[in-house]
Amino acid sequence: MSEAARSRLIPEVDFNAEGKQTGFIRLFHSVHASAYGFIPIPIVVVKNGEGPTALFVSGNHGDEYEGQVALCNLARTLEPSAIKGRVIILPMANFPAAMAGKRTSPIDEGNLNRTFPGNPDGTVTQQIAVVIEHVLIPLADVVCDLHSGGSSLMYVPCALIKRTPDDKRHAQQLALLKAFGSPLAYMSGGGNGTGTDSTLMGGVERAGKLAVGTELGGTGQVTPAALRIVERGLRNVLVHMGILPKKMRIKGEETRFLDVGGAEYFVYAPDSGVFEPAVELGDTVKKGQVAGRIHFPETPWAPATEFRFARDGFVLCKRVPGRTARGDCLFHLGSDAAA
Ligand code: CA
């Protein structure tokens, strides 16, 4: 039996029906307060004739809201007559986490974006991964997984793709990233080449479909600037795929492309205490430059622990909460890339 057939989740929508359908994917979850009930994961399908399919996902991490707002706006406004093909909208992928406004699920502590390909007999979060990997992604030609920094991180809003050793796939994904039209975009180092990437983007890569992601800001808030970037990007992805006509394209800004590589791009807290950043988001920094200090206000006479950047780069992401534990990610950098 295929993993799709073993998925215990039941979509209320018919993915092959014409027109606009709204409803829920039913995830049956028997608990004390609801013996025969289901968790209702909202889904919208807009279809008009033959053509490519785009799958737009947000709420993979439940404390990232920019994508959720963009997909609410799209779910209300996208009409079948405007498109050729199909758009599937999943705004609260990890529904229990998104309802709780948390990165992970309050039911099983599951981080959906570390759970792919999931397990049809597993926890709630593992079952959600299965329906995305084995039911939704196979329907799609292109997938957009809309993230931001969540509660603990802030990004300069950007779009991203995962680098791949497959040159043809890289060229197709780079074209998609250029079409997205965000002012900043980055290419992540890519997986370990073993096909075991446990993120949603890893699932898209396993299926051989195109994937573009975002990091739209964060700190548990929505900004008009980030919304403009993601709404324009989604529209332009639909135009790029031929689902919307060319005249619907919104001209983007010139994109600055960055690479995000290995460990030297990341700065982690060397100690637990209060984080004092020494640079701002969007700054350009040099190898050896002081990145920040950890202070110990409980013994204020103790020297602060200073730490430095391990390479040159652009400050793409920074931690927001001041209180910090050893091992927390405090910054990550990007470096200018040819594209
Ligand atoms: Ca995220």
PDB file of C-alpha atoms and ligand atoms in Angstrom, residues 60-64 103 111 113-114 145-150 153 155 214-215, ligand 1:
ATOM      1  CA  ASN A  60       4.470  24.994   8.900  1.00  0.00           C
ATOM      2  CA  HIS A  61       5.831  26.774  11.961  1.00  0.00           C
ATOM      3  CA  GLY A  62       2.821  28.098  13.862  1.00  0.00           C
ATOM      4  CA  ASP A  63       4.399  31.344  15.092  1.00  0.00           C
ATOM      5  CA  GLU A  64       5.150  32.684  11.594  1.00  0.00           C
ATOM      6  CA  ARG A 103       6.656  26.887  16.458  1.00  0.00           C
ATOM      7  CA  ASN A 111       8.275  20.492  14.714  1.00  0.00           C
ATOM      8  CA  ASN A 113       9.550  21.087   9.419  1.00  0.00           C
ATOM      9  CA  ARG A 114      11.806  18.440  11.019  1.00  0.00           C
ATOM     10  CA  ASP A 145       6.738  27.079   1.824  1.00  0.00           C
ATOM     11  CA  LEU A 146       6.314  30.446   3.530  1.00  0.00           C
ATOM     12  CA  HIS A 147       8.429  30.881   6.647  1.00  0.00           C
ATOM     13  CA  SER A 148       9.744  33.736   8.731  1.00  0.00           C
ATOM     14  CA  GLY A 149      11.930  33.982  11.789  1.00  0.00           C
ATOM     15  CA  GLY A 150       9.156  33.015  14.187  1.00  0.00           C
ATOM     16  CA  LEU A 153      14.473  35.305  15.138  1.00  0.00           C
ATOM     17  CA  TYR A 155      15.204  38.114   9.107  1.00  0.00           C
ATOM     18  CA  THR A 214      10.753  32.526   2.242  1.00  0.00           C
ATOM     19  CA  GLU A 215      12.052  34.006   5.466  1.00  0.00           C
TER      20      GLU A 215
HETATM   21 CA    CA B   1      10.380  28.776  10.046  1.00  0.00          CA
END
